[in-house]
Amino acid sequence: MAQKIVAANWKMNKTLQESIDFSKEFAKNILNLKKTGVILCPPFISLFNINEILKNTPAKIGGQNMHFAESGAYTSEISASMLKSVNCDYVILGHSERRHDFNETNEFIKKKIDTALAKGLKPIICLGEKLEERESEKTKDVVKKQYDSAFEGISTEEVKNCIIAYEPVWAIGTGLTATPEQASEVHTYIRSLLIEQYDAETADSITIQYGGSVKPANAEELIKSADIDGFLIGGASLKVDSFTEIINIVEEVIN
Ligand code: PEP
């Protein structure tokens, strides 16, 4: 069985002080977690301090993006080694805001995935269709194309270090959530792609998160649905109370 993991994607939110305040309060809430994994992906400026605050808790930290190159003339970018140097274990790659607002292609994202794995960072690989793609029944085609590009040449050992996040673009930050049935259908499809490429045991061990307007009110029915192994959360991860509530819901459901 895949580990249930709840990740926060703060995007471009919170100053350093706000991140510190959040983390100090949040740290107390997760000390008794037994099974649920927790990952915080704050803006880069806060990684160092958040790591210090959360180091004796079960929470891990991750970057929201990275460049595929080791170093060089890439103004404003950050490398895998830099993320590792502040104790990041994870990095979000292929988020729809990177794909669509910053024109990141499957090919570009693939290079980052390969670098992350080579450098010992675990990528949270985001896949998902736009509204018009869902409406024209292209969801599975789009997800397959993104999947095929991301996992080409990835070995059985390497895939075990990947998290997949299914995030329908139309549900991100819009308040529209995929129904448990809609989400589950795509999650099961992604699992079938993993089974086809690897084997059933490996596929079952990969965490497939759902992302898109997850909140305390819808977390329980989503996490109880087939093949949904956790969440990647934007808006609701910005408040200690709502983020903690979602984590507690996941922890209770799996106990
Ligand atoms: C996200 O940014 O990955 C996300 C799912 O955002 P939200 O929860 O706000 O929809």
GROMACS .gro file of N, CA and C in nm, residues 45 47 69 71 121 136-137 183 206 233 254:
model
   33
   45ILE      N    1   1.279   3.127   0.014
   45ILE     CA    2   1.342   3.207   0.121
   45ILE      C    3   1.317   3.151   0.260
   47LEU      N    4   1.284   2.811   0.338
   47LEU     CA    5   1.318   2.669   0.357
   47LEU      C    6   1.413   2.647   0.475
   69ALA      N    7   1.973   2.218  -1.442
   69ALA     CA    8   2.120   2.230  -1.445
   69ALA      C    9   2.176   2.232  -1.303
   71SER      N   10   2.441   2.419  -1.203
   71SER     CA   11   2.473   2.558  -1.168
   71SER      C   12   2.489   2.634  -1.298
  121LEU      N   13   1.666   1.390  -0.485
  121LEU     CA   14   1.544   1.459  -0.444
  121LEU      C   15   1.425   1.381  -0.496
  136SER      N   16  -1.378   1.800  -2.368
  136SER     CA   17  -1.372   1.729  -2.498
  136SER      C   18  -1.321   1.584  -2.479
  137GLU      N   19  -1.335   1.536  -2.355
  137GLU     CA   20  -1.303   1.396  -2.321
  137GLU      C   21  -1.160   1.355  -2.354
  183ALA      N   22  -1.211   1.211  -0.963
  183ALA     CA   23  -1.070   1.202  -0.923
  183ALA      C   24  -1.024   1.057  -0.924
  206ILE      N   25   0.323   0.340  -0.496
  206ILE     CA   26   0.344   0.481  -0.533
  206ILE      C   27   0.229   0.568  -0.484
  233ILE      N   28  -0.196   2.043  -0.156
  233ILE     CA   29  -0.294   2.146  -0.118
  233ILE      C   30  -0.235   2.286  -0.129
  254ILE      N   31  -0.710   0.637   0.781
  254ILE     CA   32  -0.623   0.520   0.758
  254ILE      C   33  -0.601   0.436   0.883
   0.00000   0.00000   0.00000
